[in-house]
Amino acid sequence: MAKDWGIDLNADLGEGCGDDEAILACVSSANIACGGHAGDADSMRTAVRAAHKLGVKIGAHPSFEDRQNFGRSEMQLPAEIVYAQVSAQIRALQAICAEEGAACVHVKPHGALYNQAARDLALARVVVSAIRDAGEHLCVVGLAGSALIAAAREAGMLFAQEAFADRRYNPDGSLMSRQLAAAVITDNAQALAQAMQMIEHHSVTAHDGSRLTLAVDTLCLHGDGAHALALARQLRAWLDAG
């Protein structure tokens, strides 16, 4: 009998990268871009319909409003602006979900907003406040062990600690900056090995060789990677084989 690892597999979708429907067949949760860094009403509706049809859990993937840089440029904005941007994006996806008879059940920030909220508790509290006000039932998805998880716990919100199969880690548990060439693991065998270590041993090896303990509720596969579909299929096959 295959082992039930109890792990959620998620992907960031609706970003115009082409393999969304095929990747959806491999994952259990989808984080749908809702206009900040990518996506519009049509792409959100397409992604919601596809996920709902396959029984994949739907979540909002809000970011700083920065389409020019795909939401990956850090920003220092007033709390009320961050709150308004995150709220508007979540509610845009919720409205489409309601029209399609689907449910938005989680929120995972994107890009720079995700990484800044992972280390800045004040910003994390603003993000969590926007999520809570959009729905107290919503699950906050954030980097394992980060300030965003701490803020969600502090607010009494559901949360899921996330790890990444295809990203390299710093010794403090943060993700390596994408400005560094080695930040993204492009070799699927290496990414699969990292995912297996995370799931089986609750740990990850940082770029300096140190080993970190890691709580993992959900594992992300980036839908915009060149080899995303192949990695998704390999990891799904490994999970199913147990």
PDB file of C-alpha atoms in Angstrom:
ATOM      1  CA  MET A   1       0.000   0.000   0.000  1.00  0.00           C
ATOM      2  CA  ALA A   2       1.295   3.448  -0.892  1.00  0.00           C
ATOM      3  CA  LYS A   3       2.187   5.645   2.065  1.00  0.00           C
ATOM      4  CA  ASP A   4       0.023   8.715   2.701  1.00  0.00           C
ATOM      5  CA  TRP A   5       2.581  11.452   3.234  1.00  0.00           C
ATOM      6  CA  GLY A   6      -0.105  13.937   4.309  1.00  0.00           C
ATOM      7  CA  ILE A   7       1.505  16.628   2.180  1.00  0.00           C
ATOM      8  CA  ASP A   8      -0.273  19.221   0.073  1.00  0.00           C
ATOM      9  CA  LEU A   9       1.274  19.971  -3.314  1.00  0.00           C
ATOM     10  CA  ASN A  10       0.610  23.474  -4.618  1.00  0.00           C
ATOM     11  CA  ALA A  11       1.433  25.533  -7.695  1.00  0.00           C
ATOM     12  CA  ASP A  12       1.245  29.226  -8.540  1.00  0.00           C
ATOM     13  CA  LEU A  13      -0.989  29.476 -11.607  1.00  0.00           C
ATOM     14  CA  GLY A  14      -2.898  31.921 -13.779  1.00  0.00           C
ATOM     15  CA  GLU A  15       0.352  33.695 -14.597  1.00  0.00           C
ATOM     16  CA  GLY A  16       0.249  33.158 -18.357  1.00  0.00           C
ATOM     17  CA  CYS A  17       2.849  30.412 -18.458  1.00  0.00           C
ATOM     18  CA  GLY A  18       0.963  27.857 -20.536  1.00  0.00           C
ATOM     19  CA  ASP A  19       0.969  24.527 -18.664  1.00  0.00           C
ATOM     20  CA  ASP A  20      -1.664  25.361 -16.042  1.00  0.00           C
ATOM     21  CA  GLU A  21      -4.189  22.626 -16.817  1.00  0.00           C
ATOM     22  CA  ALA A  22      -1.547  19.914 -17.007  1.00  0.00           C
ATOM     23  CA  ILE A  23       0.057  21.062 -13.750  1.00  0.00           C
ATOM     24  CA  LEU A  24      -3.374  21.173 -12.089  1.00  0.00           C
ATOM     25  CA  ALA A  25      -3.672  17.432 -12.671  1.00  0.00           C
ATOM     26  CA  CYS A  26      -0.600  16.931 -10.450  1.00  0.00           C
ATOM     27  CA  VAL A  27      -1.354  19.207  -7.490  1.00  0.00           C
ATOM     28  CA  SER A  28      -3.921  19.470  -4.708  1.00  0.00           C
ATOM     29  CA  SER A  29      -3.904  23.278  -4.323  1.00  0.00           C
ATOM     30  CA  ALA A  30      -3.677  26.164  -6.777  1.00  0.00           C
ATOM     31  CA  ASN A  31      -2.632  29.720  -5.959  1.00  0.00           C
ATOM     32  CA  ILE A  32      -4.235  31.906  -8.617  1.00  0.00           C
ATOM     33  CA  ALA A  33      -2.728  35.247  -9.640  1.00  0.00           C
ATOM     34  CA  CYS A  34      -5.371  37.906  -9.114  1.00  0.00           C
ATOM     35  CA  GLY A  35      -4.145  41.014 -10.870  1.00  0.00           C
ATOM     36  CA  GLY A  36      -1.263  42.389  -8.853  1.00  0.00           C
ATOM     37  CA  HIS A  37       1.666  40.808 -10.687  1.00  0.00           C
ATOM     38  CA  ALA A  38      -0.240  38.886 -13.345  1.00  0.00           C
ATOM     39  CA  GLY A  39      -3.738  37.781 -14.262  1.00  0.00           C
ATOM     40  CA  ASP A  40      -7.050  39.411 -15.022  1.00  0.00           C
ATOM     41  CA  ALA A  41     -10.724  38.510 -14.767  1.00  0.00           C
ATOM     42  CA  ASP A  42     -10.538  36.141 -17.741  1.00  0.00           C
ATOM     43  CA  SER A  43      -7.423  34.283 -16.575  1.00  0.00           C
ATOM     44  CA  MET A  44      -8.799  34.014 -13.036  1.00  0.00           C
ATOM     45  CA  ARG A  45     -12.056  32.559 -14.325  1.00  0.00           C
ATOM     46  CA  THR A  46     -10.231  30.060 -16.543  1.00  0.00           C
ATOM     47  CA  ALA A  47      -8.027  28.918 -13.663  1.00  0.00           C
ATOM     48  CA  VAL A  48     -10.931  28.715 -11.205  1.00  0.00           C
ATOM     49  CA  ARG A  49     -12.991  26.621 -13.602  1.00  0.00           C
ATOM     50  CA  ALA A  50     -10.119  24.237 -14.312  1.00  0.00           C
ATOM     51  CA  ALA A  51      -9.223  23.812 -10.631  1.00  0.00           C
ATOM     52  CA  HIS A  52     -12.832  23.389  -9.554  1.00  0.00           C
ATOM     53  CA  LYS A  53     -13.420  20.739 -12.216  1.00  0.00           C
ATOM     54  CA  LEU A  54     -10.458  18.712 -10.916  1.00  0.00           C
ATOM     55  CA  GLY A  55     -11.282  19.184  -7.236  1.00  0.00           C
ATOM     56  CA  VAL A  56      -8.127  21.214  -6.624  1.00  0.00           C
ATOM     57  CA  LYS A  57      -8.304  23.643  -3.697  1.00  0.00           C
ATOM     58  CA  ILE A  58      -8.356  27.270  -4.815  1.00  0.00           C
ATOM     59  CA  GLY A  59      -6.428  30.119  -3.239  1.00  0.00           C
ATOM     60  CA  ALA A  60      -5.666  33.751  -3.991  1.00  0.00           C
ATOM     61  CA  HIS A  61      -2.106  34.744  -4.897  1.00  0.00           C
ATOM     62  CA  PRO A  62      -1.928  38.517  -4.233  1.00  0.00           C
ATOM     63  CA  SER A  63       1.164  40.655  -4.615  1.00  0.00           C
ATOM     64  CA  PHE A  64       2.340  44.212  -4.655  1.00  0.00           C
ATOM     65  CA  GLU A  65       0.691  45.891  -7.641  1.00  0.00           C
ATOM     66  CA  ASP A  66       3.742  45.645  -9.879  1.00  0.00           C
ATOM     67  CA  ARG A  67       3.013  43.912 -13.161  1.00  0.00           C
ATOM     68  CA  GLN A  68       6.090  45.441 -14.788  1.00  0.00           C
ATOM     69  CA  ASN A  69       8.402  43.472 -12.497  1.00  0.00           C
ATOM     70  CA  PHE A  70       6.115  40.443 -11.994  1.00  0.00           C
ATOM     71  CA  GLY A  71       5.716  41.442  -8.345  1.00  0.00           C
ATOM     72  CA  ARG A  72       9.338  40.639  -7.574  1.00  0.00           C
ATOM     73  CA  SER A  73      10.589  44.134  -6.689  1.00  0.00           C
ATOM     74  CA  GLU A  74      10.628  44.943  -2.987  1.00  0.00           C
ATOM     75  CA  MET A  75       8.544  47.961  -1.978  1.00  0.00           C
ATOM     76  CA  GLN A  76       8.155  50.062   1.132  1.00  0.00           C
ATOM     77  CA  LEU A  77       4.498  51.098   1.123  1.00  0.00           C
ATOM     78  CA  PRO A  78       2.188  52.505   3.816  1.00  0.00           C
ATOM     79  CA  ALA A  79       0.280  49.823   5.673  1.00  0.00           C
ATOM     80  CA  GLU A  80      -3.061  51.079   4.380  1.00  0.00           C
ATOM     81  CA  ILE A  81      -1.870  50.738   0.760  1.00  0.00           C
ATOM     82  CA  VAL A  82      -0.659  47.175   1.311  1.00  0.00           C
ATOM     83  CA  TYR A  83      -3.927  46.314   3.049  1.00  0.00           C
ATOM     84  CA  ALA A  84      -5.986  47.797   0.192  1.00  0.00           C
ATOM     85  CA  GLN A  85      -3.986  46.053  -2.530  1.00  0.00           C
ATOM     86  CA  VAL A  86      -4.118  42.638  -0.862  1.00  0.00           C
ATOM     87  CA  SER A  87      -7.814  43.000  -0.002  1.00  0.00           C
ATOM     88  CA  ALA A  88      -8.808  44.016  -3.523  1.00  0.00           C
ATOM     89  CA  GLN A  89      -7.003  41.086  -5.094  1.00  0.00           C
ATOM     90  CA  ILE A  90      -8.436  38.505  -2.707  1.00  0.00           C
ATOM     91  CA  ARG A  91     -11.949  39.840  -3.140  1.00  0.00           C
ATOM     92  CA  ALA A  92     -11.609  39.867  -6.937  1.00  0.00           C
ATOM     93  CA  LEU A  93     -10.863  36.145  -6.902  1.00  0.00           C
ATOM     94  CA  GLN A  94     -13.555  35.454  -4.307  1.00  0.00           C
ATOM     95  CA  ALA A  95     -16.142  37.138  -6.531  1.00  0.00           C
ATOM     96  CA  ILE A  96     -15.218  34.942  -9.482  1.00  0.00           C
ATOM     97  CA  CYS A  97     -15.210  31.829  -7.306  1.00  0.00           C
ATOM     98  CA  ALA A  98     -18.726  32.697  -6.110  1.00  0.00           C
ATOM     99  CA  GLU A  99     -19.932  33.105  -9.689  1.00  0.00           C
ATOM    100  CA  GLU A 100     -18.433  29.726 -10.621  1.00  0.00           C
ATOM    101  CA  GLY A 101     -19.791  27.844  -7.605  1.00  0.00           C
ATOM    102  CA  ALA A 102     -16.285  27.358  -6.215  1.00  0.00           C
ATOM    103  CA  ALA A 103     -14.645  28.388  -2.951  1.00  0.00           C
ATOM    104  CA  CYS A 104     -11.480  30.346  -2.224  1.00  0.00           C
ATOM    105  CA  VAL A 105      -9.982  28.593   0.800  1.00  0.00           C
ATOM    106  CA  HIS A 106      -6.473  29.989   1.209  1.00  0.00           C
ATOM    107  CA  VAL A 107      -4.256  32.976   0.445  1.00  0.00           C
ATOM    108  CA  LYS A 108      -0.571  32.847  -0.439  1.00  0.00           C
ATOM    109  CA  PRO A 109       1.229  36.136  -1.092  1.00  0.00           C
ATOM    110  CA  HIS A 110       3.496  36.313  -4.133  1.00  0.00           C
ATOM    111  CA  GLY A 111       7.059  37.359  -4.812  1.00  0.00           C
ATOM    112  CA  ALA A 112       8.465  40.346  -2.957  1.00  0.00           C
ATOM    113  CA  LEU A 113       5.382  40.657  -0.764  1.00  0.00           C
ATOM    114  CA  TYR A 114       5.794  37.009   0.293  1.00  0.00           C
ATOM    115  CA  ASN A 115       9.494  37.379   1.075  1.00  0.00           C
ATOM    116  CA  GLN A 116       9.189  40.721   2.862  1.00  0.00           C
ATOM    117  CA  ALA A 117       6.292  39.445   4.977  1.00  0.00           C
ATOM    118  CA  ALA A 118       8.389  36.389   5.794  1.00  0.00           C
ATOM    119  CA  ARG A 119      10.918  38.548   7.658  1.00  0.00           C
ATOM    120  CA  ASP A 120       8.957  41.696   8.626  1.00  0.00           C
ATOM    121  CA  LEU A 121       6.398  40.994  11.336  1.00  0.00           C
ATOM    122  CA  ALA A 122       4.718  44.410  10.991  1.00  0.00           C
ATOM    123  CA  LEU A 123       4.123  43.843   7.282  1.00  0.00           C
ATOM    124  CA  ALA A 124       3.045  40.262   7.952  1.00  0.00           C
ATOM    125  CA  ARG A 125       0.413  41.535  10.389  1.00  0.00           C
ATOM    126  CA  VAL A 126      -0.982  43.890   7.725  1.00  0.00           C
ATOM    127  CA  VAL A 127      -1.187  41.046   5.201  1.00  0.00           C
ATOM    128  CA  VAL A 128      -2.842  38.723   7.719  1.00  0.00           C
ATOM    129  CA  SER A 129      -5.304  41.477   8.664  1.00  0.00           C
ATOM    130  CA  ALA A 130      -6.358  41.835   5.029  1.00  0.00           C
ATOM    131  CA  ILE A 131      -6.741  38.066   4.718  1.00  0.00           C
ATOM    132  CA  ARG A 132      -8.735  37.783   7.956  1.00  0.00           C
ATOM    133  CA  ASP A 133     -11.076  40.586   6.925  1.00  0.00           C
ATOM    134  CA  ALA A 134     -11.694  38.845   3.605  1.00  0.00           C
ATOM    135  CA  GLY A 135     -12.693  35.690   5.486  1.00  0.00           C
ATOM    136  CA  GLU A 136     -11.804  34.301   8.905  1.00  0.00           C
ATOM    137  CA  HIS A 137     -11.950  30.792   7.434  1.00  0.00           C
ATOM    138  CA  LEU A 138      -9.098  31.489   5.000  1.00  0.00           C
ATOM    139  CA  CYS A 139      -5.824  29.651   5.494  1.00  0.00           C
ATOM    140  CA  VAL A 140      -2.642  31.750   5.394  1.00  0.00           C
ATOM    141  CA  VAL A 141       0.104  30.089   3.363  1.00  0.00           C
ATOM    142  CA  GLY A 142       3.609  31.325   4.135  1.00  0.00           C
ATOM    143  CA  LEU A 143       7.265  30.358   4.275  1.00  0.00           C
ATOM    144  CA  ALA A 144       7.864  27.743   6.955  1.00  0.00           C
ATOM    145  CA  GLY A 145       9.039  29.284  10.223  1.00  0.00           C
ATOM    146  CA  SER A 146       8.580  32.849   8.982  1.00  0.00           C
ATOM    147  CA  ALA A 147       7.044  36.024  10.390  1.00  0.00           C
ATOM    148  CA  LEU A 148       3.972  35.495   8.204  1.00  0.00           C
ATOM    149  CA  ILE A 149       3.291  32.199   9.953  1.00  0.00           C
ATOM    150  CA  ALA A 150       3.868  33.884  13.322  1.00  0.00           C
ATOM    151  CA  ALA A 151       1.371  36.637  12.432  1.00  0.00           C
ATOM    152  CA  ALA A 152      -1.225  34.091  11.326  1.00  0.00           C
ATOM    153  CA  ARG A 153      -0.791  32.132  14.544  1.00  0.00           C
ATOM    154  CA  GLU A 154      -1.013  35.353  16.568  1.00  0.00           C
ATOM    155  CA  ALA A 155      -4.296  36.258  14.822  1.00  0.00           C
ATOM    156  CA  GLY A 156      -5.776  32.814  15.398  1.00  0.00           C
ATOM    157  CA  MET A 157      -5.899  32.096  11.673  1.00  0.00           C
ATOM    158  CA  LEU A 158      -5.441  28.754   9.987  1.00  0.00           C
ATOM    159  CA  PHE A 159      -2.001  28.511   8.424  1.00  0.00           C
ATOM    160  CA  ALA A 160       0.072  26.197   6.256  1.00  0.00           C
ATOM    161  CA  GLN A 161       3.861  26.228   6.382  1.00  0.00           C
ATOM    162  CA  GLU A 162       5.295  26.118   2.887  1.00  0.00           C
ATOM    163  CA  ALA A 163       8.533  24.783   1.434  1.00  0.00           C
ATOM    164  CA  PHE A 164       9.900  24.913  -2.106  1.00  0.00           C
ATOM    165  CA  ALA A 165      11.150  22.021  -4.188  1.00  0.00           C
ATOM    166  CA  ASP A 166      12.900  24.270  -6.702  1.00  0.00           C
ATOM    167  CA  ARG A 167      14.409  27.042  -4.545  1.00  0.00           C
ATOM    168  CA  ARG A 168      17.656  27.071  -2.592  1.00  0.00           C
ATOM    169  CA  TYR A 169      17.694  28.132   1.049  1.00  0.00           C
ATOM    170  CA  ASN A 170      19.876  30.368   3.173  1.00  0.00           C
ATOM    171  CA  PRO A 171      21.190  29.003   6.497  1.00  0.00           C
ATOM    172  CA  ASP A 172      18.529  31.027   8.375  1.00  0.00           C
ATOM    173  CA  GLY A 173      15.683  29.303   6.529  1.00  0.00           C
ATOM    174  CA  SER A 174      14.954  32.178   4.139  1.00  0.00           C
ATOM    175  CA  LEU A 175      15.003  31.722   0.377  1.00  0.00           C
ATOM    176  CA  MET A 176      18.047  32.754  -1.618  1.00  0.00           C
ATOM    177  CA  SER A 177      17.428  35.951  -3.560  1.00  0.00           C
ATOM    178  CA  ARG A 178      16.415  35.398  -7.167  1.00  0.00           C
ATOM    179  CA  GLN A 179      19.088  37.945  -8.040  1.00  0.00           C
ATOM    180  CA  LEU A 180      21.626  35.177  -7.357  1.00  0.00           C
ATOM    181  CA  ALA A 181      22.203  32.694 -10.147  1.00  0.00           C
ATOM    182  CA  ALA A 182      21.931  29.633  -7.902  1.00  0.00           C
ATOM    183  CA  ALA A 183      18.643  30.640  -6.263  1.00  0.00           C
ATOM    184  CA  VAL A 184      16.442  28.501  -8.514  1.00  0.00           C
ATOM    185  CA  ILE A 185      17.081  24.780  -8.906  1.00  0.00           C
ATOM    186  CA  THR A 186      16.736  24.089 -12.625  1.00  0.00           C
ATOM    187  CA  ASP A 187      17.790  20.447 -12.531  1.00  0.00           C
ATOM    188  CA  ASN A 188      14.687  18.337 -11.893  1.00  0.00           C
ATOM    189  CA  ALA A 189      16.649  15.516 -10.259  1.00  0.00           C
ATOM    190  CA  GLN A 190      18.036  17.955  -7.687  1.00  0.00           C
ATOM    191  CA  ALA A 191      14.635  19.532  -7.097  1.00  0.00           C
ATOM    192  CA  LEU A 192      13.030  16.117  -6.637  1.00  0.00           C
ATOM    193  CA  ALA A 193      15.769  15.079  -4.204  1.00  0.00           C
ATOM    194  CA  GLN A 194      15.227  18.265  -2.188  1.00  0.00           C
ATOM    195  CA  ALA A 195      11.482  17.669  -2.098  1.00  0.00           C
ATOM    196  CA  MET A 196      11.985  14.098  -0.919  1.00  0.00           C
ATOM    197  CA  GLN A 197      14.305  15.285   1.869  1.00  0.00           C
ATOM    198  CA  MET A 198      11.739  17.859   2.961  1.00  0.00           C
ATOM    199  CA  ILE A 199       8.890  15.354   3.039  1.00  0.00           C
ATOM    200  CA  GLU A 200      10.715  12.336   4.444  1.00  0.00           C
ATOM    201  CA  HIS A 201      13.098  14.026   6.875  1.00  0.00           C
ATOM    202  CA  HIS A 202      11.468  17.431   7.555  1.00  0.00           C
ATOM    203  CA  SER A 203      14.703  19.165   6.670  1.00  0.00           C
ATOM    204  CA  VAL A 204      16.500  20.993   3.879  1.00  0.00           C
ATOM    205  CA  THR A 205      20.162  21.449   3.082  1.00  0.00           C
ATOM    206  CA  ALA A 206      21.055  25.146   2.774  1.00  0.00           C
ATOM    207  CA  HIS A 207      23.379  26.416   0.070  1.00  0.00           C
ATOM    208  CA  ASP A 208      26.338  26.378   2.496  1.00  0.00           C
ATOM    209  CA  GLY A 209      25.796  22.698   3.289  1.00  0.00           C
ATOM    210  CA  SER A 210      24.152  23.192   6.684  1.00  0.00           C
ATOM    211  CA  ARG A 211      21.022  21.209   7.414  1.00  0.00           C
ATOM    212  CA  LEU A 212      17.870  22.935   8.677  1.00  0.00           C
ATOM    213  CA  THR A 213      14.827  21.446  10.358  1.00  0.00           C
ATOM    214  CA  LEU A 214      11.735  22.374   8.382  1.00  0.00           C
ATOM    215  CA  ALA A 215       8.032  22.012   9.124  1.00  0.00           C
ATOM    216  CA  VAL A 216       6.228  21.372   5.842  1.00  0.00           C
ATOM    217  CA  ASP A 217       2.454  21.383   5.369  1.00  0.00           C
ATOM    218  CA  THR A 218       2.499  22.275   1.684  1.00  0.00           C
ATOM    219  CA  LEU A 219       5.158  22.028  -1.002  1.00  0.00           C
ATOM    220  CA  CYS A 220       5.285  24.529  -3.873  1.00  0.00           C
ATOM    221  CA  LEU A 221       6.092  23.875  -7.492  1.00  0.00           C
ATOM    222  CA  HIS A 222       6.520  27.076  -9.461  1.00  0.00           C
ATOM    223  CA  GLY A 223       4.195  26.984 -12.453  1.00  0.00           C
ATOM    224  CA  ASP A 224       6.361  29.461 -14.363  1.00  0.00           C
ATOM    225  CA  GLY A 225       9.505  27.318 -14.427  1.00  0.00           C
ATOM    226  CA  ALA A 226      10.730  25.909 -17.734  1.00  0.00           C
ATOM    227  CA  HIS A 227      10.580  22.351 -16.376  1.00  0.00           C
ATOM    228  CA  ALA A 228       7.622  22.848 -14.017  1.00  0.00           C
ATOM    229  CA  LEU A 229       5.333  20.291 -15.637  1.00  0.00           C
ATOM    230  CA  ALA A 230       7.956  17.546 -15.758  1.00  0.00           C
ATOM    231  CA  LEU A 231       8.871  18.130 -12.101  1.00  0.00           C
ATOM    232  CA  ALA A 232       5.212  18.192 -11.079  1.00  0.00           C
ATOM    233  CA  ARG A 233       4.616  14.840 -12.754  1.00  0.00           C
ATOM    234  CA  GLN A 234       7.734  13.293 -11.210  1.00  0.00           C
ATOM    235  CA  LEU A 235       6.865  14.463  -7.721  1.00  0.00           C
ATOM    236  CA  ARG A 236       3.244  13.402  -8.062  1.00  0.00           C
ATOM    237  CA  ALA A 237       4.363   9.935  -9.180  1.00  0.00           C
ATOM    238  CA  TRP A 238       6.742   9.656  -6.217  1.00  0.00           C
ATOM    239  CA  LEU A 239       4.078  10.742  -3.733  1.00  0.00           C
ATOM    240  CA  ASP A 240       1.545   8.319  -5.187  1.00  0.00           C
ATOM    241  CA  ALA A 241       4.045   5.453  -5.129  1.00  0.00           C
ATOM    242  CA  GLY A 242       4.740   6.117  -1.460  1.00  0.00           C
TER     243      GLY A 242
END
